[in-house]
CSV table of C-alpha atoms in Angstrom, one decimal:
chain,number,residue,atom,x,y,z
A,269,UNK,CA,97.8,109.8,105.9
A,270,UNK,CA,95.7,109.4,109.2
A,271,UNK,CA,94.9,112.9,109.1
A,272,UNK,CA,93.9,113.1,105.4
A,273,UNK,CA,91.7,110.2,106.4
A,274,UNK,CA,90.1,112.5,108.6
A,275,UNK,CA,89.6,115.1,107.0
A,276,UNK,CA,88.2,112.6,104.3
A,277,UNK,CA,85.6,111.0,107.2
A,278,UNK,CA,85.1,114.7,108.1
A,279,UNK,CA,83.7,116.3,104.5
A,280,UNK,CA,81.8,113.2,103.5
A,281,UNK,CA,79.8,113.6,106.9
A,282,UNK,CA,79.0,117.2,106.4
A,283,UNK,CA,78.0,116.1,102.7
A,284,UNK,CA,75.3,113.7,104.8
A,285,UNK,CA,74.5,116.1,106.6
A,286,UNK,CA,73.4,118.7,103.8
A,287,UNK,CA,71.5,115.6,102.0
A,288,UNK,CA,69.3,115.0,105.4
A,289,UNK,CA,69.2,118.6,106.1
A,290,UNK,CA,67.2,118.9,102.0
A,291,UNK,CA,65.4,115.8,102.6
A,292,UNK,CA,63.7,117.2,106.0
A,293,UNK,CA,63.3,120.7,104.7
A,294,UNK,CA,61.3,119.6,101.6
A,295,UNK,CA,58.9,117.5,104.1
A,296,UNK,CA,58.6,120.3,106.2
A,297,UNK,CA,57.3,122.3,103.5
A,298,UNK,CA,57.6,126.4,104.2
A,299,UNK,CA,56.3,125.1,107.7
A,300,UNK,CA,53.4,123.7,107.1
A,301,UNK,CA,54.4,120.3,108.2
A,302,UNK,CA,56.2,118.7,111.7
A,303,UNK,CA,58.2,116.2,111.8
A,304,UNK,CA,56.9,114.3,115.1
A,305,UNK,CA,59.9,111.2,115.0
A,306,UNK,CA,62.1,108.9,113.2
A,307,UNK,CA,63.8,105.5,112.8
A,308,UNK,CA,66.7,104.1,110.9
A,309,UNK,CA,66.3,102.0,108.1
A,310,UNK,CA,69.0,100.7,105.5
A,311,UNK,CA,69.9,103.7,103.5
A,312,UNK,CA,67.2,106.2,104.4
A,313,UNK,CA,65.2,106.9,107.8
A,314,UNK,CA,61.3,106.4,108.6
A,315,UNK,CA,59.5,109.5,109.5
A,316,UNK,CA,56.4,110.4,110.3
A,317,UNK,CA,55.3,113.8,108.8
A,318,UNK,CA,52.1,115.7,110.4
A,319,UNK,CA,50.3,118.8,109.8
A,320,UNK,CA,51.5,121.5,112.3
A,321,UNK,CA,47.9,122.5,112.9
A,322,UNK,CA,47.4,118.8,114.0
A,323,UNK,CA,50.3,119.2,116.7
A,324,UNK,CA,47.4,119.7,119.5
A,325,UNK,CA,45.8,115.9,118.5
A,326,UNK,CA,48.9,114.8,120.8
A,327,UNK,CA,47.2,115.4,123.8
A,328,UNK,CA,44.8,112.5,123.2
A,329,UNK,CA,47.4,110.1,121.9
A,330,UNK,CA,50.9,110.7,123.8
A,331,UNK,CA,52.3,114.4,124.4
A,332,UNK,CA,56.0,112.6,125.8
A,333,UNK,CA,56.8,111.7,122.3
A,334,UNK,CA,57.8,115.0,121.7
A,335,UNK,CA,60.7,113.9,124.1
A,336,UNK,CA,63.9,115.6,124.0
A,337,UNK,CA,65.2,112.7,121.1
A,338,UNK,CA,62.9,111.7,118.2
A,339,UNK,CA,64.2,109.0,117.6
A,340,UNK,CA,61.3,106.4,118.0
A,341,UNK,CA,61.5,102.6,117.5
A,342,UNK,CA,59.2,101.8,114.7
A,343,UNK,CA,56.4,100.1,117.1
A,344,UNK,CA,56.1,103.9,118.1
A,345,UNK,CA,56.2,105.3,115.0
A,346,UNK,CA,53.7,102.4,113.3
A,347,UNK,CA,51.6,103.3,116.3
A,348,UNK,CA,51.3,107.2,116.0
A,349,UNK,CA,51.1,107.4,111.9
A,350,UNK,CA,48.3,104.6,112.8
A,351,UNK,CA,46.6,107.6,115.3
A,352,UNK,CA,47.3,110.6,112.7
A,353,UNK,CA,45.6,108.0,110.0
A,354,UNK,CA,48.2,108.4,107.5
A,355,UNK,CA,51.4,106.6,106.8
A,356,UNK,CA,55.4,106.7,107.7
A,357,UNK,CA,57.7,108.5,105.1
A,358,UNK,CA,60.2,106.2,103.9
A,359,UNK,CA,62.8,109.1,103.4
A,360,UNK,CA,65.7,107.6,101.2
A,361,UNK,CA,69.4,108.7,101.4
A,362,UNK,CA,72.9,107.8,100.3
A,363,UNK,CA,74.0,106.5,103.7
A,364,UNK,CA,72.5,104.2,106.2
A,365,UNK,CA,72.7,106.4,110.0
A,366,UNK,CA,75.0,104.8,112.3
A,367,UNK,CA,78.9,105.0,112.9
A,368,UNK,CA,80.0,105.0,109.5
A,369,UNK,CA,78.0,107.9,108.8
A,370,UNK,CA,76.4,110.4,110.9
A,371,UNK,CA,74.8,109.1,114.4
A,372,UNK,CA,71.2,109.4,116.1
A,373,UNK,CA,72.3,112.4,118.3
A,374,UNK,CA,73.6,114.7,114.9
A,375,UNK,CA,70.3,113.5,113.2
A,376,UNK,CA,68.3,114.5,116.1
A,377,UNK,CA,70.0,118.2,116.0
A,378,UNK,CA,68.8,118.3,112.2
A,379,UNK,CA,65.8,116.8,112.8
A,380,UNK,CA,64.3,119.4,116.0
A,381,UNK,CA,64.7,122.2,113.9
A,382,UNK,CA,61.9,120.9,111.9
A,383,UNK,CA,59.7,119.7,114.8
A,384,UNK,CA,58.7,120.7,118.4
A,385,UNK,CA,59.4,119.5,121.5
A,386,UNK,CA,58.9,119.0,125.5
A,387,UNK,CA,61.3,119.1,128.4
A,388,UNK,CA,59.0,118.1,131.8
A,389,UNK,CA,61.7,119.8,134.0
A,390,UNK,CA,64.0,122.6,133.0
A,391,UNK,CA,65.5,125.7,134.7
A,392,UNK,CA,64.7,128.8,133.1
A,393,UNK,CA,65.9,132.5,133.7
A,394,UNK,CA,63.6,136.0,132.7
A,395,UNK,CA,65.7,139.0,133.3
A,396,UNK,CA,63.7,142.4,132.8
A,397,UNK,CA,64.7,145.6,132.4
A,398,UNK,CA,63.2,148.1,134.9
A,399,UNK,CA,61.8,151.2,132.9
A,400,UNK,CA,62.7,150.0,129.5
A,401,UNK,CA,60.2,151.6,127.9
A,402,UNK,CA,61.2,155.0,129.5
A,403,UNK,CA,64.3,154.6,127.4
A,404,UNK,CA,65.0,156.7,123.6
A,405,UNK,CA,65.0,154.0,120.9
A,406,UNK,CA,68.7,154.7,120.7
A,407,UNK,CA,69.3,154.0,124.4
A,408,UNK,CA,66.6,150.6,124.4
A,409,UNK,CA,69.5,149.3,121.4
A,410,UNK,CA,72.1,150.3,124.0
A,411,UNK,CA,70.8,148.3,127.4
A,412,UNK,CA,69.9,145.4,125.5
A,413,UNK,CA,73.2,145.2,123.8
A,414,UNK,CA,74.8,145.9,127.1
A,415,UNK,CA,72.5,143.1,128.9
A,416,UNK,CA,73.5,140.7,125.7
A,417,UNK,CA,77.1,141.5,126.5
A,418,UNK,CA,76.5,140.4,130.1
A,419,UNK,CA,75.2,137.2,129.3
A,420,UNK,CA,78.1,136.6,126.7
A,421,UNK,CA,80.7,137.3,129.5
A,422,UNK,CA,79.0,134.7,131.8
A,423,UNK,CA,78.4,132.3,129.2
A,424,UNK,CA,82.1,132.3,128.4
A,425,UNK,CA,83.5,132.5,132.3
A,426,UNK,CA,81.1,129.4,132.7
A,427,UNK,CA,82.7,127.7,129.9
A,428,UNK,CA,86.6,128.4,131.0
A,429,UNK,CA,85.9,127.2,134.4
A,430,UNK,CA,84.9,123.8,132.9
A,431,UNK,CA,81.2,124.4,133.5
A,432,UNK,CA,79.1,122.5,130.6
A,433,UNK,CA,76.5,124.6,129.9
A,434,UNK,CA,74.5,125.1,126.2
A,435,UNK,CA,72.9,128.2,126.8
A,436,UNK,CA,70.1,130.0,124.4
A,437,UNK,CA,68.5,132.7,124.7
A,438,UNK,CA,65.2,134.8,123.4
A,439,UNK,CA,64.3,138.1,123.4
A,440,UNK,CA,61.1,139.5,125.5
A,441,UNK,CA,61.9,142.9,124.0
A,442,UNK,CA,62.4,144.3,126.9
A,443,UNK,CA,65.0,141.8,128.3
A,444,UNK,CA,65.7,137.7,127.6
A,445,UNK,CA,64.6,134.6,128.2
A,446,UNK,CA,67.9,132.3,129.1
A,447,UNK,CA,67.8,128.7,129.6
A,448,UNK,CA,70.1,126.0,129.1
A,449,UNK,CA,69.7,123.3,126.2
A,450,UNK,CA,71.3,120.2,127.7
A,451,UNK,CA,68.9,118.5,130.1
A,452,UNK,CA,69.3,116.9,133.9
A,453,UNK,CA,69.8,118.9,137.5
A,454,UNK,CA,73.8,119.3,136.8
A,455,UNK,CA,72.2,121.3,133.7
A,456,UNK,CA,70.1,123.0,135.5
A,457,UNK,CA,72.6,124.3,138.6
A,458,UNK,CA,74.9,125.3,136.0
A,459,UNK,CA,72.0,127.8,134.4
A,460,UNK,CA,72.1,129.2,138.2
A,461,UNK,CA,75.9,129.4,137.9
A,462,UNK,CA,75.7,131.5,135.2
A,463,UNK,CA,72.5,133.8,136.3
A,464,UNK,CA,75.2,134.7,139.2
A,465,UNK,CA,78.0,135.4,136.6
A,466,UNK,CA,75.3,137.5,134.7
A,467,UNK,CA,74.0,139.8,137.5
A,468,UNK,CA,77.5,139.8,138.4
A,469,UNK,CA,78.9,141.3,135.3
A,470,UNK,CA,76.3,143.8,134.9
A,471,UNK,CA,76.5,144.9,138.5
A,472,UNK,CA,80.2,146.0,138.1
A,473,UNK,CA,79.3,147.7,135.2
A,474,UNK,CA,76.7,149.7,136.3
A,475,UNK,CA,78.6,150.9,138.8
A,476,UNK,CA,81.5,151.8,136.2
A,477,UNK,CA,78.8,153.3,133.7
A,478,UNK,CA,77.2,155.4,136.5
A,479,UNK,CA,80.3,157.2,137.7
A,480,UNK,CA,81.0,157.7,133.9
A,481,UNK,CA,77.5,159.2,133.2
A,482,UNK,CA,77.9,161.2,136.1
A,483,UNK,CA,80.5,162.9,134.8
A,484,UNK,CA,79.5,163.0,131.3
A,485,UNK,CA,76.2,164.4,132.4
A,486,UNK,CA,74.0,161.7,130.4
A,487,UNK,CA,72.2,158.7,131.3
A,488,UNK,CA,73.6,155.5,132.0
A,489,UNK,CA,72.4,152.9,129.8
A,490,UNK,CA,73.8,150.1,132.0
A,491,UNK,CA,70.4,148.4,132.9
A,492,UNK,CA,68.7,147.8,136.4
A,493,UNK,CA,67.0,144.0,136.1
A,494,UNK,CA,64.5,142.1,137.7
A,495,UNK,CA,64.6,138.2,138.1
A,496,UNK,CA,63.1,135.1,137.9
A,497,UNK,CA,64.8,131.9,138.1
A,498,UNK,CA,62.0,129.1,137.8
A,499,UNK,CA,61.8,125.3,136.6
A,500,UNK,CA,58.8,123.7,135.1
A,501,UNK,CA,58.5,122.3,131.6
A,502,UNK,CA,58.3,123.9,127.8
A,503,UNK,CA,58.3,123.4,124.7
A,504,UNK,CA,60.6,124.4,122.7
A,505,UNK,CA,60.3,124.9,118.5
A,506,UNK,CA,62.4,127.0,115.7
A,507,UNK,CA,60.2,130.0,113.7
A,508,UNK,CA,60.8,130.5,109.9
A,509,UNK,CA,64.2,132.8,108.9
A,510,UNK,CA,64.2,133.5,105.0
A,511,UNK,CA,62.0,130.2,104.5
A,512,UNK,CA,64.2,128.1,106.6
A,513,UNK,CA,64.2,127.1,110.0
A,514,UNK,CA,66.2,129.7,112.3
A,515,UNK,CA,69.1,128.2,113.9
A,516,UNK,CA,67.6,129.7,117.5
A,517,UNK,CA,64.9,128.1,119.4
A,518,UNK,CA,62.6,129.7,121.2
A,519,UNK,CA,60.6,128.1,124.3
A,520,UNK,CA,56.7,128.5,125.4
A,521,UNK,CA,54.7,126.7,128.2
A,522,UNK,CA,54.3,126.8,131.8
A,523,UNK,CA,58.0,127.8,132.7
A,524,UNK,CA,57.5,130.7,130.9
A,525,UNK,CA,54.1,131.5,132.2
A,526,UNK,CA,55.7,131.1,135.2
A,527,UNK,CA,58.9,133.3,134.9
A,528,UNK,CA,57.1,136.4,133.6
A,529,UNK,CA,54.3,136.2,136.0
A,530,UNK,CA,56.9,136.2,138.4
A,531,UNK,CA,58.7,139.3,137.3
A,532,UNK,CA,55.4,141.2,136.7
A,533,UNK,CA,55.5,141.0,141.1
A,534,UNK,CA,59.3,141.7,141.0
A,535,UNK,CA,60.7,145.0,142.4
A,536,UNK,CA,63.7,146.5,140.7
A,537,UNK,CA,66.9,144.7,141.7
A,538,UNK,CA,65.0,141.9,143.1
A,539,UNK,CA,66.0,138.5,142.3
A,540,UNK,CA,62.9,135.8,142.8
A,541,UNK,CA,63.2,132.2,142.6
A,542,UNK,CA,60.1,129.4,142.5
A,543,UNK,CA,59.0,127.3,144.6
A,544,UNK,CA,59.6,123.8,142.7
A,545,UNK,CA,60.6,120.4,143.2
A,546,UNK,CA,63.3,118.7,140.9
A,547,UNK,CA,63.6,115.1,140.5
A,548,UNK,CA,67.3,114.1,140.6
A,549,UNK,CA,67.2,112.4,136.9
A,550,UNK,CA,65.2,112.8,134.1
A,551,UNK,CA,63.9,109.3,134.2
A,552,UNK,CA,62.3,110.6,137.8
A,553,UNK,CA,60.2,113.2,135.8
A,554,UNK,CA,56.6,113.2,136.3
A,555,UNK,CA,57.0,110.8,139.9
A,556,UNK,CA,58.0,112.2,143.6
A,557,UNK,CA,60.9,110.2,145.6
A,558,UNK,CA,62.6,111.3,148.9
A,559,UNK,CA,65.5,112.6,146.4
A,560,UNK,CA,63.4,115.0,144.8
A,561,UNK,CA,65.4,118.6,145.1
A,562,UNK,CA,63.4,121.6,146.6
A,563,UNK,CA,64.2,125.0,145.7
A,564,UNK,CA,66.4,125.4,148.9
A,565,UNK,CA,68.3,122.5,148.4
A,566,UNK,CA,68.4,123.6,144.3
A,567,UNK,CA,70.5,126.6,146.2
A,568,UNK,CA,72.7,125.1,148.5
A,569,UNK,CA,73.9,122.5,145.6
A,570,UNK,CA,74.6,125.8,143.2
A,571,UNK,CA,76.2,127.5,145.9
A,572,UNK,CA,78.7,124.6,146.3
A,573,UNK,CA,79.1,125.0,142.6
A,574,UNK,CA,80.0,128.6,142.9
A,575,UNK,CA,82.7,127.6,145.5
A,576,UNK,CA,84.4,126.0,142.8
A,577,UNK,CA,85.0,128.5,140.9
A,578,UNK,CA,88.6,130.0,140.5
A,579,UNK,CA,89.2,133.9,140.4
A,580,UNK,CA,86.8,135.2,137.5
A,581,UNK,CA,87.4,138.5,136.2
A,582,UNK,CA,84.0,139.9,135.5
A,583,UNK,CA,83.8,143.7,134.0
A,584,UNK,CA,87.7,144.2,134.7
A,585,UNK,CA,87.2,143.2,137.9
A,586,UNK,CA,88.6,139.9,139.8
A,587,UNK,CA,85.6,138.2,141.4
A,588,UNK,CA,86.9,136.4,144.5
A,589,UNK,CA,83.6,135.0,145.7
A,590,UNK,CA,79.9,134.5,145.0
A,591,UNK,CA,77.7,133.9,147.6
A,592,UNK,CA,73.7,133.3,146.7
A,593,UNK,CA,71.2,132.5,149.6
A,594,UNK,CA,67.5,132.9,149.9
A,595,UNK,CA,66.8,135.2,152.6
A,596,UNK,CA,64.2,135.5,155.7
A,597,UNK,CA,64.5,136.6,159.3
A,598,UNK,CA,67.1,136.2,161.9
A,599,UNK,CA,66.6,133.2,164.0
A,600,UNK,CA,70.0,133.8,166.2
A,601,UNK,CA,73.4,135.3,166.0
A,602,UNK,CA,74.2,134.9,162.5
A,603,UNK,CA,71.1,132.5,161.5
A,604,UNK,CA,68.0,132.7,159.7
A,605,UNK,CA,65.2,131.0,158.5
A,606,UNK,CA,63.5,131.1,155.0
A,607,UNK,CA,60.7,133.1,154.1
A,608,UNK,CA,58.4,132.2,151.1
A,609,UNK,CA,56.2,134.5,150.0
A,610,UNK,CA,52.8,134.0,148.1
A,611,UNK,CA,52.1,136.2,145.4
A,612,UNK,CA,49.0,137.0,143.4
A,613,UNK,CA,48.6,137.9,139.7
A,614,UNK,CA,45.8,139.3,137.7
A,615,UNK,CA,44.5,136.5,137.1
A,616,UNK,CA,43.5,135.7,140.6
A,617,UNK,CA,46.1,132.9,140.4
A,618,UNK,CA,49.0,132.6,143.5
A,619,UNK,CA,52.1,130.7,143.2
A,620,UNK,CA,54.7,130.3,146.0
A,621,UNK,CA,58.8,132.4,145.3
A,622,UNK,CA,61.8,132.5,147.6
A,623,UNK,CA,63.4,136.4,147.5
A,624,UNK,CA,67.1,135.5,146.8
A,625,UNK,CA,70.2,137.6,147.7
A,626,UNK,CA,73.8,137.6,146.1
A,627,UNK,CA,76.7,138.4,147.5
A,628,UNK,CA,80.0,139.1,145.5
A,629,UNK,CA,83.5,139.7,146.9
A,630,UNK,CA,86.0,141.6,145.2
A,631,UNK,CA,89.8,140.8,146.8
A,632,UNK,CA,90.3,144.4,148.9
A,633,UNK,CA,87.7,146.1,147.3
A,634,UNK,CA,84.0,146.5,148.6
A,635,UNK,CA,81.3,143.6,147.8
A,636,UNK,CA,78.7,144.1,145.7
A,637,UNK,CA,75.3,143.1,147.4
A,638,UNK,CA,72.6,141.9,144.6
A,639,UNK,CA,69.0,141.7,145.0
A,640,UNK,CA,66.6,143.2,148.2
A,641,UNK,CA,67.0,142.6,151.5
A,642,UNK,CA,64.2,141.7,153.7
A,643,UNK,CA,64.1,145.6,155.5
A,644,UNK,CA,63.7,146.3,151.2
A,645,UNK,CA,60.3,144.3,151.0
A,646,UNK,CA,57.8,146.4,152.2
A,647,UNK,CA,56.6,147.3,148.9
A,648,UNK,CA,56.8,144.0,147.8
A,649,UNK,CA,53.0,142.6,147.1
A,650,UNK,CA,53.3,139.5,148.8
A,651,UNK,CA,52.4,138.1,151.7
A,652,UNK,CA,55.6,136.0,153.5
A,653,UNK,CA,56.0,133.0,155.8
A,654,UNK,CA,58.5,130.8,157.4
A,655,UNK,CA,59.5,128.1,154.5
A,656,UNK,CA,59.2,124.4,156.3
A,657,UNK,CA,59.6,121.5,154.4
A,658,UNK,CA,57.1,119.4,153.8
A,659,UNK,CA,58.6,115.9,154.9
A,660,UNK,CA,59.7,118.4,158.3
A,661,UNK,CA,63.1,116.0,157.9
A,662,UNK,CA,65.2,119.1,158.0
A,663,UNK,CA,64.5,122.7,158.1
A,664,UNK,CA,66.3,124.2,156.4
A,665,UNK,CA,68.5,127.8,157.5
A,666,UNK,CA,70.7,129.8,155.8
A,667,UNK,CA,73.8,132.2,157.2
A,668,UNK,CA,75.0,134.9,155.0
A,669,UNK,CA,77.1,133.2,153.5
A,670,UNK,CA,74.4,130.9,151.8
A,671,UNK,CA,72.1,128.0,152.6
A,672,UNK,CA,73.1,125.0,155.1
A,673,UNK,CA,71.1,122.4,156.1
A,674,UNK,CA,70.8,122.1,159.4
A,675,UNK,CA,69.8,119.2,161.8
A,676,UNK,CA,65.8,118.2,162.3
A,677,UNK,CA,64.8,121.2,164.7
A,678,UNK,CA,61.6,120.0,167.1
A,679,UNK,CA,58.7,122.0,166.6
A,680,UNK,CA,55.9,122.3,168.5
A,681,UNK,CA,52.4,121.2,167.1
């Protein structure tokens, strides 16, 4: 009986959710219109409905209520629909949202697929494939499948070694933008934890596909990548699919300006990361406090995630070990500072990146050694200097075997 009961609860959910799902897609009207928030009401929800082509107006009223929730407490809403000059929607349904029925987070899910909105910190990952274009048609279908496969693999390693990750992706054409939907800095290590699982994977391969191609006298369509890893903010929206929202996101804004600028500078098999700053929680977002994470630290906290790992088998292979560090030069026997390096676009614009090395340990086989070393940099258009932070606390070192904080070091003025 309990499970009938269930299974009851369980159908008569999904029929809310197909009523809400009709409601919102009738107000969004082939696309024409956003919906910018909502609050519950008894049997229905407020909503306030705007143009999309009024989406811009935000910037004079509040841009953070495109927050990752829409749900708004009607002061908010009254006070927006007030801005837009035109009223709430009093949207009714069969079911009033709460326990008994569907909560605020499944009607949120609904409800972002007919609306925008804005993360202030997210990590976000652009892998490109070097001399995609240089590819047959036939053989661009073949990396990008075999990249796709990669970031399957990862995605589902991550997943069985308890990491909680909602990854998406998009694609550039010529590789994918990867980031990871749940919010916070645990989030946004465990997008690093997978980047490492990804370049990984596709490392192994490539070796496998080249000794194969070798012998079959053809081209290996196992991809060399570039990399950025970057966190900023976006926005992030749904295009049309047969007149319906598409069930995959896609982001825009300055983490994405940011990533591909980044890989524009990148040499093949070179793995960049940004210089950023993360507050600890999302409530920190937009203020700077002594726990704020720089990119180093970002590092050292994934690294510890990657010791955590058990024995992942990536490509056929048993991965023992992944070891990430940001590299620079040798300080003493086994020690050595961080470089970061300024680069220029072509816009005239710089922006600060750390070059990034991974190491991965196979049992009794040979390790696989991922991105450039710093002897590999010399055609890299940058211009490189010792990292120091800016608090000079700690300065921060790394060992091959990834970056360690070490004591405050004296320096002399």
């Amino acid at each position: 009986m309990a499970e009938k009961g269930i299974q009851q609860r369980q159908s008569t959910a999904r029929e809310y959710v197909r009523e809400l799902d009709k409601a919102l897609h009738e107000l969004w009207n082939l696309g024409r219109n956003l919906i910018l928030g909502w609050a519950p009401r008894e049997r229905g929800l407020d909503v306030l409905v705007i143009p999309h082509h009024r989406l811009t107006e935000l910037q004079w009223f509040d841009r953070d209520i495109l927050g990752r929730s829409l749900r708004l407490n009607h002061e908010t809403l009254d006070r927006a629909a007030a801005f837009f000059r035109t009223g709430v929607v009093q949207l009714p349904l069969s079911f009033t949202p709460g326990k008994e029925s569907i909560g605020a987070a499944a009607i949120d899910r609904i409800a972002r697929r007919y609306s925008v909105t804005h993360a202030h910190h997210r990590a976000g990952i652009l892998i490109d494939i070097v001399g995609f274009s240089l590819y047959s048609p036939l053989e661009q279908v073949a990396v990008l499948n075999n990249l796709a496969y990669s970031i399957n693999v990862a995605h589902h390693r991550a997943l069985a070694n308890d990491v909680k990750i909602d990854l998406s992706r998009t694609t550039t054409g010529d590789g994918f933008y990867v980031w990871n939907r749940d919010d916070g800095l645990t989030a946004d290590v465990n997008l690093f934890y997978v980047l490492m699982l990804i370049l990984a994977d596709n490392a192994i391969a490539q070796a496998k596909a080249a000794i194969t191609a070798k012998k079959r006298k053809v081209r290996s369509t196992q991809p060399v990548l570039r990399t950025a890893f970057h966190l900023g903010s976006h926005y992030e929206y749904f295009l049309t699919d047969a007149l319906n929202p598409s069930l995959n996101s896609f982001i825009v804004g300055d983490l994405t300006i940011e990533l591909a600028r980044m890989v524009a500078k990148a040499l093949p098999n070179q793995i960049l990361i940004g210089n950023f700053t993360r507050p600890t929680s999302e409530s920190a977002a937009g203020t700077s406090t002594a726990l704020d994470v720089s990119t180093p630290l970002f590092v050292a906290q994934a690294q510890k995630k990657l010791e955590t790992f058990e024995n992942v088998v990536l490509s056929g292979e048993k991965i023992t070990a992944i070891n990430a560090y940001l590299t620079g030069d040798r300080i003493a026997d086994g020690y050595f500072n961080i470089k970061r390096y300024v680069v220029h676009d072509k816009h005239g614009l710089t922006r600060d990146v750390f070059n990034a090395k991974v190491n991965i340990h196979r049992g009794d086989a040979k390790p696989i050694f991922l991105g450039l070393q710093e002897a590999a940099l010399s055609a890299f258009d940058a211009e490189g200097k010792e990292y120091v932070p800016e608090n000079r606390e700690q300065r921060m070192q790394t060992t091959r075997y990834g970056t360690v904080i070490s004591e405050p070091v004296a320096r002399s003025k």
